[in-house]
PDB file of C-alpha atoms and ligand atoms in Angstrom:
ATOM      1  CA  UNK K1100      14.248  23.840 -25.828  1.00  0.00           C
ATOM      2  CA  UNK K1101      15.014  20.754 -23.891  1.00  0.00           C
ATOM      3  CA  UNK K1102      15.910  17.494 -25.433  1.00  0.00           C
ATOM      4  CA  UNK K1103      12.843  14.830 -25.654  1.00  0.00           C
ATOM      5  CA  UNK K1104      12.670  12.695 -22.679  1.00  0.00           C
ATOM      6  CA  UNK K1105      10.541   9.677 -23.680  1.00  0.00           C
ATOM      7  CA  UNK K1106       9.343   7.288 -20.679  1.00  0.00           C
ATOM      8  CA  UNK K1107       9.678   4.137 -22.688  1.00  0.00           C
ATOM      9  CA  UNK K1108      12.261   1.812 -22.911  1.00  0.00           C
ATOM     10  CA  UNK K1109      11.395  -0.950 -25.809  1.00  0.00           C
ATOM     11  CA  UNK K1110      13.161  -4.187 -24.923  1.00  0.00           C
ATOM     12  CA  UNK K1111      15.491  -5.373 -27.725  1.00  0.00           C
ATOM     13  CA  UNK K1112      15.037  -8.991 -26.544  1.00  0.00           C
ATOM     14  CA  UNK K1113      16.107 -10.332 -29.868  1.00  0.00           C
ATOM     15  CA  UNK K1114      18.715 -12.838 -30.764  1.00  0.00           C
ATOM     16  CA  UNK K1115      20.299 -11.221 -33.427  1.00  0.00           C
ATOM     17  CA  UNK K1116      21.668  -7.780 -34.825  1.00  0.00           C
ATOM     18  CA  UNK K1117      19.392  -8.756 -37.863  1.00  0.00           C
ATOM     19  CA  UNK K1118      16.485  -9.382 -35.906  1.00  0.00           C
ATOM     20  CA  UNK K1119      16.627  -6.275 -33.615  1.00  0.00           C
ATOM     21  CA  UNK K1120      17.511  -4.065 -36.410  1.00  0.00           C
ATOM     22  CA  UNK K1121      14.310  -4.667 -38.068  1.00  0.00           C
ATOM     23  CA  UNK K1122      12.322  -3.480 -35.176  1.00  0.00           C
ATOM     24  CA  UNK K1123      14.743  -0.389 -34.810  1.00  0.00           C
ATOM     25  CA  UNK K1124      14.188   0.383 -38.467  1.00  0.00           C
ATOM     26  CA  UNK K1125      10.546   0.686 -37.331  1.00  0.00           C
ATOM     27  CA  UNK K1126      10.787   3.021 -34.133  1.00  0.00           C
ATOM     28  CA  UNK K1127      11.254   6.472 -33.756  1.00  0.00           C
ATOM     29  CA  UNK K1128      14.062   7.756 -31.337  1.00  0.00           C
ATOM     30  CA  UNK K1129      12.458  10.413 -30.337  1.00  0.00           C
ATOM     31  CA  UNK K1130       9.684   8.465 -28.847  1.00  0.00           C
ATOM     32  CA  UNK K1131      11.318   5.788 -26.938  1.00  0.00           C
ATOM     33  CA  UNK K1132      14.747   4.498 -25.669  1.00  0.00           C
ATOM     34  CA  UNK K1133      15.870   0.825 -26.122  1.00  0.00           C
ATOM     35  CA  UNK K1134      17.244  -1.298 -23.851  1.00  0.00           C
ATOM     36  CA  UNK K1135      19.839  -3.948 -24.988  1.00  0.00           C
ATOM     37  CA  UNK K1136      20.165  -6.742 -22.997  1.00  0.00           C
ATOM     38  CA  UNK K1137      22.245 -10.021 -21.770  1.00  0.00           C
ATOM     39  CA  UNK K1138      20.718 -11.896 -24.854  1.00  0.00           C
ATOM     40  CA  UNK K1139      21.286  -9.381 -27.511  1.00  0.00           C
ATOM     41  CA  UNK K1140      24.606  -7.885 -26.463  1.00  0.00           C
ATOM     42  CA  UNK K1141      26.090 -11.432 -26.011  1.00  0.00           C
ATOM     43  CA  UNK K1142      24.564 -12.225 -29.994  1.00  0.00           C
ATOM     44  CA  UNK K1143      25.382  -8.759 -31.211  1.00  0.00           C
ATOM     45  CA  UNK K1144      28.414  -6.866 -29.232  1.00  0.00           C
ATOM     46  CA  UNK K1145      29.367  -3.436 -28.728  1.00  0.00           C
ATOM     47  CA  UNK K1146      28.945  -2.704 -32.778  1.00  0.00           C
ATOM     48  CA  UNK K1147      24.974  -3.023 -32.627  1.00  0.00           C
ATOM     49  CA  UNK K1148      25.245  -0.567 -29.448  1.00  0.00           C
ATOM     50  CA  UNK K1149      27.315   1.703 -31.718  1.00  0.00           C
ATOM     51  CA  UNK K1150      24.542   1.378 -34.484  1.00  0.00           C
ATOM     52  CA  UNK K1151      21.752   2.278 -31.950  1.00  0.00           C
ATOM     53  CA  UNK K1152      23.202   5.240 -30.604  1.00  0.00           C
ATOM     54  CA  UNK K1153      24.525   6.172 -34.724  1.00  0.00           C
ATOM     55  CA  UNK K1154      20.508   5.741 -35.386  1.00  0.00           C
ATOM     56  CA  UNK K1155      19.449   8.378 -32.189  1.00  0.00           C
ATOM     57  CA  UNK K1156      18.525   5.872 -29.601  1.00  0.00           C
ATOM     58  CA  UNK K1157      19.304   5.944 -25.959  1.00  0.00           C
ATOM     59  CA  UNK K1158      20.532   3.023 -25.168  1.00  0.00           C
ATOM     60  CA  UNK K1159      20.164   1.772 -21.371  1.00  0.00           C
ATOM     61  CA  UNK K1160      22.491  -1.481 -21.435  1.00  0.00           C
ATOM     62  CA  UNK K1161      20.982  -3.988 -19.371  1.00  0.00           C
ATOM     63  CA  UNK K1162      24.182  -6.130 -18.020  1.00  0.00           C
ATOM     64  CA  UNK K1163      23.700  -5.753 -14.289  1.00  0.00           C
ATOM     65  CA  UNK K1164      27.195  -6.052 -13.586  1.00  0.00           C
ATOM     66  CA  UNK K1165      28.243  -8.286 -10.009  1.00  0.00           C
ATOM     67  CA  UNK K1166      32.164  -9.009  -9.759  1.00  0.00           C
ATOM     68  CA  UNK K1167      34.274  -7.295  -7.403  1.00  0.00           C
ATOM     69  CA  UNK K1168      34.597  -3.414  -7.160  1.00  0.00           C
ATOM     70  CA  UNK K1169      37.445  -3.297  -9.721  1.00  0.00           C
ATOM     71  CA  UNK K1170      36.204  -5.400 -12.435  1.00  0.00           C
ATOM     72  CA  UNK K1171      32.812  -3.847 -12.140  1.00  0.00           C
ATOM     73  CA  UNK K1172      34.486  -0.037 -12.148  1.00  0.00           C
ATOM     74  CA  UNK K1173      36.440  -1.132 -15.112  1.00  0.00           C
ATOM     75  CA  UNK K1174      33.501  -2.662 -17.208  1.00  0.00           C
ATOM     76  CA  UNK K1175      31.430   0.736 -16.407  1.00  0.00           C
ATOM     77  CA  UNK K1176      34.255   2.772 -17.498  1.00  0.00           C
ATOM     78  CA  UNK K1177      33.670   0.708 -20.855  1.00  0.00           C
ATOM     79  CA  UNK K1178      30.172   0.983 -20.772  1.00  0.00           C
ATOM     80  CA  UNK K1179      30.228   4.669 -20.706  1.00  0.00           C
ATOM     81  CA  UNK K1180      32.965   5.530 -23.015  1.00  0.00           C
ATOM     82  CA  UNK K1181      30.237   3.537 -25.678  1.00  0.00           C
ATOM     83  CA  UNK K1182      28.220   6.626 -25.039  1.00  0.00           C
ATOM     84  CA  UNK K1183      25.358   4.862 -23.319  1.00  0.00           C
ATOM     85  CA  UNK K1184      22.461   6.330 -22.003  1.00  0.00           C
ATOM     86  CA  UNK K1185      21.769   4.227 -18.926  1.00  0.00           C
ATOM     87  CA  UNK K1186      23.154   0.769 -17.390  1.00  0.00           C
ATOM     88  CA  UNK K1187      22.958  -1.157 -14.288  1.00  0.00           C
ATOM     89  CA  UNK K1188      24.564  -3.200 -11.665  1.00  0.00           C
ATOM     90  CA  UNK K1189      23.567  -5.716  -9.209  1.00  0.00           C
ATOM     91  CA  UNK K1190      22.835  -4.595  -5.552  1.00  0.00           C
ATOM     92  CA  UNK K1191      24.067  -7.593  -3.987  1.00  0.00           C
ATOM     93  CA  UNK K1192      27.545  -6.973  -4.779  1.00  0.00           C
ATOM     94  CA  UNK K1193      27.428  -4.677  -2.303  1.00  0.00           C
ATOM     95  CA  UNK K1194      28.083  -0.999  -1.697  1.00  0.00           C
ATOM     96  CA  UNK K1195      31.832  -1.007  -2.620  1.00  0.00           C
ATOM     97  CA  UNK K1196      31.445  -2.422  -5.889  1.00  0.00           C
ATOM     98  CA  UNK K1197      28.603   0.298  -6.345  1.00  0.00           C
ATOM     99  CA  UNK K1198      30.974   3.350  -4.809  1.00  0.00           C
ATOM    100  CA  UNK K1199      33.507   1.883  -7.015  1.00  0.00           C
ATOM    101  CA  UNK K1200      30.865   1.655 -10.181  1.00  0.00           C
ATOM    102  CA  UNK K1201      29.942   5.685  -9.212  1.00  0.00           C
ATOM    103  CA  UNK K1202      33.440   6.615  -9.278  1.00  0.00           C
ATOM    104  CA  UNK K1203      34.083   5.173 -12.180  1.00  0.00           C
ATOM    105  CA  UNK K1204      32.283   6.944 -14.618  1.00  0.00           C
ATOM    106  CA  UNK K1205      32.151  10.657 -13.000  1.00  0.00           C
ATOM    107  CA  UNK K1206      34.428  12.167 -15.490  1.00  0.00           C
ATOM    108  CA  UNK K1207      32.417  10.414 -18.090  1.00  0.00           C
ATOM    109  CA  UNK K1208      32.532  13.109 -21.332  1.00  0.00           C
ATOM    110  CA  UNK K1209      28.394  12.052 -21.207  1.00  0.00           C
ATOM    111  CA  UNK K1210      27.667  10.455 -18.090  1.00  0.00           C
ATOM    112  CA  UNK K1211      25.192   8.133 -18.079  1.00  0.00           C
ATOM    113  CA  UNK K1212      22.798   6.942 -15.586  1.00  0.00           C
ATOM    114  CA  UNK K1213      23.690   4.322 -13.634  1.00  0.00           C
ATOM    115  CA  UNK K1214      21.013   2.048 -11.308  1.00  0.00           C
ATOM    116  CA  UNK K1215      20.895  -0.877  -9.676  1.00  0.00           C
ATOM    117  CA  UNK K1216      18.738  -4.244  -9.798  1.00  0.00           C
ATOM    118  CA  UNK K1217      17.759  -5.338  -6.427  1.00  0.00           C
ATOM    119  CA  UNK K1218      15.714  -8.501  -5.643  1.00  0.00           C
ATOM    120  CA  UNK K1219      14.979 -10.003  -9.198  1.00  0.00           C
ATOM    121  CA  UNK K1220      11.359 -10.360  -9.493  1.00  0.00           C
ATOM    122  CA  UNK K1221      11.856 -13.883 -10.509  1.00  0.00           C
ATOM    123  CA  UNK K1222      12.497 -14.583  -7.092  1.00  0.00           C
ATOM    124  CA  UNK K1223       9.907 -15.463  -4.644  1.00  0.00           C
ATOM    125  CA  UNK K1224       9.884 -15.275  -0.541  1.00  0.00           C
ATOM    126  CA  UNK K1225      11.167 -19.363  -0.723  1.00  0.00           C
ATOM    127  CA  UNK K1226      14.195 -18.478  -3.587  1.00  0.00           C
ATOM    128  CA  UNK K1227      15.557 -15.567  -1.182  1.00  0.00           C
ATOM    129  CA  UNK K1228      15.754 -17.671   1.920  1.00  0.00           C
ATOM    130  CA  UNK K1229      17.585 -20.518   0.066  1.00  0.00           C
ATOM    131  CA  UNK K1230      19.765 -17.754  -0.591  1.00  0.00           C
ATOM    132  CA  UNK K1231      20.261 -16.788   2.808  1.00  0.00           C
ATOM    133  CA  UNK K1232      18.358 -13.935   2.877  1.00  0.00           C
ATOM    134  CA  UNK K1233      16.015 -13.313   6.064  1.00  0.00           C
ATOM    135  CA  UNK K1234      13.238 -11.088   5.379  1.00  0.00           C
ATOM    136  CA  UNK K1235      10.688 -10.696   2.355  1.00  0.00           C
ATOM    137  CA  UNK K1236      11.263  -9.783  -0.798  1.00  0.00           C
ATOM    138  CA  UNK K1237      10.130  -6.019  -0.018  1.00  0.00           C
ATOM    139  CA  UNK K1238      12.133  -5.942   2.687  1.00  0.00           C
ATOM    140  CA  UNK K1239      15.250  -7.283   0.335  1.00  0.00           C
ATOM    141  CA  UNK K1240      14.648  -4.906  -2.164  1.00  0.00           C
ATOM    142  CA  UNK K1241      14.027  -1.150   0.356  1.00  0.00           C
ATOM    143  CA  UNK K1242      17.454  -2.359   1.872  1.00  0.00           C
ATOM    144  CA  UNK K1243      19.286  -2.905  -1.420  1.00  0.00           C
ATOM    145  CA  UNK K1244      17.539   0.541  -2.688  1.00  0.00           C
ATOM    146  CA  UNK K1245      18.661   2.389   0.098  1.00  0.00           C
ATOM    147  CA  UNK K1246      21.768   0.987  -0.590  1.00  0.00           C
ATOM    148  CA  UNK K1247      22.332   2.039  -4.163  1.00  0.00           C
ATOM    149  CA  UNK K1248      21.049   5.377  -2.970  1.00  0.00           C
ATOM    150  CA  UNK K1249      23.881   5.799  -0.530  1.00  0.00           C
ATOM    151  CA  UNK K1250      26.368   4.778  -2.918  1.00  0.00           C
ATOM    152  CA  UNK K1251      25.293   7.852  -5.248  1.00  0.00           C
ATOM    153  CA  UNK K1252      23.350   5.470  -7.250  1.00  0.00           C
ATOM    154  CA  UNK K1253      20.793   7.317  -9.579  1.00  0.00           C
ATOM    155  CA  UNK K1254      17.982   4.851  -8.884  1.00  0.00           C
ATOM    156  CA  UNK K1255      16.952   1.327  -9.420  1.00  0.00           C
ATOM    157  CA  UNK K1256      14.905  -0.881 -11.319  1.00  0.00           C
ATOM    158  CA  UNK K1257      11.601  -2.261  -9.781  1.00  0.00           C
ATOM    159  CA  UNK K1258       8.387  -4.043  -9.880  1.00  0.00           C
ATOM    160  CA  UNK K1259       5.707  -1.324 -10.632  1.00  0.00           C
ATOM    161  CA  UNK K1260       3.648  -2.610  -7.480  1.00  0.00           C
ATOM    162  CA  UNK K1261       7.764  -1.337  -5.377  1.00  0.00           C
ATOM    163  CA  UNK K1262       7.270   1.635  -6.805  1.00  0.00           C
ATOM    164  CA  UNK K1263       4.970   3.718  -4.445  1.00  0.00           C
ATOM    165  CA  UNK K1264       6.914   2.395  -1.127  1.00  0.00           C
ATOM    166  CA  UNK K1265      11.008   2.966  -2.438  1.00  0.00           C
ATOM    167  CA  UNK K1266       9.391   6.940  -3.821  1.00  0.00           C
ATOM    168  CA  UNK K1267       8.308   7.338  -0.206  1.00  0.00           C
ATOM    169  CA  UNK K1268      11.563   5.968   1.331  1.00  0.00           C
ATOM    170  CA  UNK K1269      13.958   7.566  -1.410  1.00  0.00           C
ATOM    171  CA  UNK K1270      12.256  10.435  -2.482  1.00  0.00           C
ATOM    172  CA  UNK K1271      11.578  12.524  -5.815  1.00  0.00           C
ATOM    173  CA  UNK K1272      14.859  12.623  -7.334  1.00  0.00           C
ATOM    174  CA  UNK K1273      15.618   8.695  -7.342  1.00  0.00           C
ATOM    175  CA  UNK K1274      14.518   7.142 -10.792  1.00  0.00           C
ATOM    176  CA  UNK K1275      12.352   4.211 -10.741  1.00  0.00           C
ATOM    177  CA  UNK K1276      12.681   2.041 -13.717  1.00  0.00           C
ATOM    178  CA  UNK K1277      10.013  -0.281 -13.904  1.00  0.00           C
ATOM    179  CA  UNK K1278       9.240  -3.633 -16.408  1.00  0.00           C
ATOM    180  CA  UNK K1279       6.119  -5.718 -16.045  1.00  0.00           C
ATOM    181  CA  UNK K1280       3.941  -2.992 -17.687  1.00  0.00           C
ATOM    182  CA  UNK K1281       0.944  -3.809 -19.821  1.00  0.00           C
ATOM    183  CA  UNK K1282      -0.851  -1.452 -21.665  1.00  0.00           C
ATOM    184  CA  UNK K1283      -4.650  -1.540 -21.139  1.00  0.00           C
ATOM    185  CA  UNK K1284      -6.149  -4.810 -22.952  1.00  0.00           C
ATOM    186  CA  UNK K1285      -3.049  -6.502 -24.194  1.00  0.00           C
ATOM    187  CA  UNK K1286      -1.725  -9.380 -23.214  1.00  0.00           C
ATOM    188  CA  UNK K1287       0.527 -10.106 -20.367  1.00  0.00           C
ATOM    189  CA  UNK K1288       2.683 -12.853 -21.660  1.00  0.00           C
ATOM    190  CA  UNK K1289       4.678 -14.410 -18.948  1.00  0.00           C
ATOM    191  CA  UNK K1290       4.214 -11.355 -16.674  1.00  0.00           C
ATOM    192  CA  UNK K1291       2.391 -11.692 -13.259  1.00  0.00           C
ATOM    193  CA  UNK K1292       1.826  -8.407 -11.912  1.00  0.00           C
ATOM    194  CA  UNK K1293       1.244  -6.028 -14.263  1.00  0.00           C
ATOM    195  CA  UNK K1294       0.075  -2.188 -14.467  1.00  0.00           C
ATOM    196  CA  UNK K1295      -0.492   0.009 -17.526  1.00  0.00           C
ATOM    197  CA  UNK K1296       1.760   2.705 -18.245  1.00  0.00           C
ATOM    198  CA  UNK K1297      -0.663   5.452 -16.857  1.00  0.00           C
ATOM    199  CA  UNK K1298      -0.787   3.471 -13.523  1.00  0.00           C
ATOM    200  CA  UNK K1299       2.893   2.745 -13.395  1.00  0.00           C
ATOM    201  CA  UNK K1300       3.849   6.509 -14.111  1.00  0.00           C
ATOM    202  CA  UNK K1301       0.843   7.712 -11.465  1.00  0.00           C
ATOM    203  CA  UNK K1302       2.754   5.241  -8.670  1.00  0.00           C
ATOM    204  CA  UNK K1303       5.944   7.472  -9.604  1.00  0.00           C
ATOM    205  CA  UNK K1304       7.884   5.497 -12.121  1.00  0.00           C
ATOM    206  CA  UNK K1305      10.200   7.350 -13.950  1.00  0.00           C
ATOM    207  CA  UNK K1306      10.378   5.170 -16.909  1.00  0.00           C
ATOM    208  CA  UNK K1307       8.860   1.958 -18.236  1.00  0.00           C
ATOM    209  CA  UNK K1308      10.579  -0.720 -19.905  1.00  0.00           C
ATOM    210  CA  UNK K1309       8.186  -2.602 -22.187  1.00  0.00           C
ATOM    211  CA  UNK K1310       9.346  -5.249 -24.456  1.00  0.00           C
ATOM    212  CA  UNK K1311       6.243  -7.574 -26.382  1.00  0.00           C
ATOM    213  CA  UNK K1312       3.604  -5.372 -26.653  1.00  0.00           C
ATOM    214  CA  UNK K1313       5.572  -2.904 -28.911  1.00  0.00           C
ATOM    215  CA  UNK K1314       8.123  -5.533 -30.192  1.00  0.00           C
ATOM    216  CA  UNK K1315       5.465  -8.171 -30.882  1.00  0.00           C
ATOM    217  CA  UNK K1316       2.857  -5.771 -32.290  1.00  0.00           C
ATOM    218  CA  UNK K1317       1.638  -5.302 -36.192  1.00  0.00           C
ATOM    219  CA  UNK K1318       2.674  -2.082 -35.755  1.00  0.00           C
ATOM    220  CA  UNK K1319       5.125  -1.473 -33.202  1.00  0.00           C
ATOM    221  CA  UNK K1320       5.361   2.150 -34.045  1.00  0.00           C
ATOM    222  CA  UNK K1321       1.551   2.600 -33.400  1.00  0.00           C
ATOM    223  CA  UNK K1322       1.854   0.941 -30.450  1.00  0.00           C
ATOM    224  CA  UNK K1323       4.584   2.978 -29.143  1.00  0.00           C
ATOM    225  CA  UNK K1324       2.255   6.452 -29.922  1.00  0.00           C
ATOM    226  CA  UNK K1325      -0.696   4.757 -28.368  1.00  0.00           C
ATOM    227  CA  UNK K1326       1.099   4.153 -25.452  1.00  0.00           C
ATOM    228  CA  UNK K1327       2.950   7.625 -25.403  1.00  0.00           C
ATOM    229  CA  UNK K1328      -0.368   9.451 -26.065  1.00  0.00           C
ATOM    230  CA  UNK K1329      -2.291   7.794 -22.857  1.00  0.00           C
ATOM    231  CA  UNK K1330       0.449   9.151 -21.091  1.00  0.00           C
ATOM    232  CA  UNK K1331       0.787  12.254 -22.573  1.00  0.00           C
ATOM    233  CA  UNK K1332      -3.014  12.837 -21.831  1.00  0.00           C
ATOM    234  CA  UNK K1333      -2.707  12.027 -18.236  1.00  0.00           C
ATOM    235  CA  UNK K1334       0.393  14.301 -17.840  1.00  0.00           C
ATOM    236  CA  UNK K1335      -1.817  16.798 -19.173  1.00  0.00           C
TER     237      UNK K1335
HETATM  238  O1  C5P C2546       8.136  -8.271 -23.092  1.00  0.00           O
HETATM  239  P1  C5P C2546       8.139  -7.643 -21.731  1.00  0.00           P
HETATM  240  O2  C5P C2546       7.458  -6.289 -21.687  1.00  0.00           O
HETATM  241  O3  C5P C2546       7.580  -8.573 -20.669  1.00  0.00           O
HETATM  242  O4  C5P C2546       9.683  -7.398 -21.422  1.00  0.00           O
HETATM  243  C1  C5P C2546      10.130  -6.883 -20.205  1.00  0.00           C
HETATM  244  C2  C5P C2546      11.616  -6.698 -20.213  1.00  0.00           C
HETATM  245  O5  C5P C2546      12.014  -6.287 -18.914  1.00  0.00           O
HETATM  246  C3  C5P C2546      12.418  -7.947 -20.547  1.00  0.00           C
HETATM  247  O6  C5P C2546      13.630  -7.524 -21.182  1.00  0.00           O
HETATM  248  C4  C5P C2546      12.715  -8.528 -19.190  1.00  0.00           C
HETATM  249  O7  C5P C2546      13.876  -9.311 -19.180  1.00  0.00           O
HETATM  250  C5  C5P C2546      12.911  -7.249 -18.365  1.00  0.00           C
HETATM  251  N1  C5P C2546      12.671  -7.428 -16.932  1.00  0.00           N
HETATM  252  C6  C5P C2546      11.486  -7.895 -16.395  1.00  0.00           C
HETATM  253  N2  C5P C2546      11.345  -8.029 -15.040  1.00  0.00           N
HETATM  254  C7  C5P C2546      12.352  -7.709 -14.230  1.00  0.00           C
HETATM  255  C8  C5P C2546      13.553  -7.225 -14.741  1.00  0.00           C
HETATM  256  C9  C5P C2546      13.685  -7.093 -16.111  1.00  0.00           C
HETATM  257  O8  C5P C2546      10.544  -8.172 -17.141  1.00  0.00           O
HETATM  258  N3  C5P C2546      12.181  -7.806 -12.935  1.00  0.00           N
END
């Protein structure tokens, strides 16, 4: 039988080992990943990463790595030998660092997936001309995706509403990781553009990161079922 595959990744955004290891305490591994990000890993280290993947969880470290190619390969290399499940790197340091990032971790013992970030969804149309970006957005993030793909990227991570144009352009085996996910009636926080997890998944996501409404929630474990079973159900 083949390992669990669970579609959600909680965000850890906590400020302490402490803090995030009460959530964990309350999850399940085999229904979700966790992703471990600049806030958490800068509080906590490389030990709490240990302790997550001692405890069963994948652990997709959120870092997005930019420096030049060497630094980049090098902190990958480190990144994998931790026995992560997934991490990223940042597009716009170009397709050299990426190569160099893909090289890097090939003769990984377990090899994990590595993606890219693109165009931050922080930024709007205004942000990536000051930049010196021409273009929109979109346009910003189908070149950087096609990018990452021709480094030997495994996929990227993107707004749920990128999703249906980069599956078209990149086709079925790139993975789309997408935040900004709401589940049906909850709150969306500080997120603009939201879908729910059925909607994200029908677009073609691959897997959803979702931080508050599990992390925040009386229950998070509930809330990670309830949000497993809607998809489950329209799998089905
Ligand atoms: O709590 P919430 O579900 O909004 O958390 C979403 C997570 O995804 C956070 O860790 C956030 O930093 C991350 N993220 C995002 N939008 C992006 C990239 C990452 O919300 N474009």
């Amino acid at each position: 039988m083949s390992p669990p595959d669970p579609k959600i990744i909680v965000a850890l955004d906590f400020d302490s080992a402490k803090a995030a290891r009460q959530l964990m305490v309350q999850l399940d591994a085999s229904l979700c990943r966790v992703k471990v990000g600049k806030e958490l890993f800068t509080n906590a280290g490389p030990a709490f990463v240990e302790e997550l993947l001692h405890n069963g969880f994948g652990v997709f470290l959120d870092l997005k790595f930019h420096d030049i190619p060497n630094t980049v390969a090098n902190a990958c290399k480190a990144a994998a030998d931790l026995g992560v499940w997934m991490m990223n790197v940042h597009a716009l340091g170009g397709q050299k660092m990426m190569s160099a990032a893909v090289e890097a971790i090939q003769s990984s013992t377990h090899k994990p997936l590595l993606i890219a970030v693109t165009i931050l969804t922080s930024m709007s149309a205004s942000d990536i001309h000051e930049i010196g970006l021409s273009g929109t957005p979109a346009d910003n993030v189908a070149t950087l995706a096609k990018l990452a793909n021709d480094a030997g990227l495994d996929g990227v991570v993107c707004s749920p509403m990128e999703v249906q144009g980069l599956r078209t352009l990149l086709g079925t085996n790139f993975q789309l990781i997408t935040p900004g996910v709401r589940p049906t009636g909850s709150t969306k926080d500080d997120q603009a553009r939201t879908m729910t997890p059925v909607d994200a998944i029908r677009v073609g996501a691959n897997y959803l990161v979702i931080g508050r409404p599990i992390t925040q929630a009386d229950n998070p474990l509930q809330a990670l079922r309830l949000i497993n079973t809607e998809i489950a159900k329209y799998c089905a």
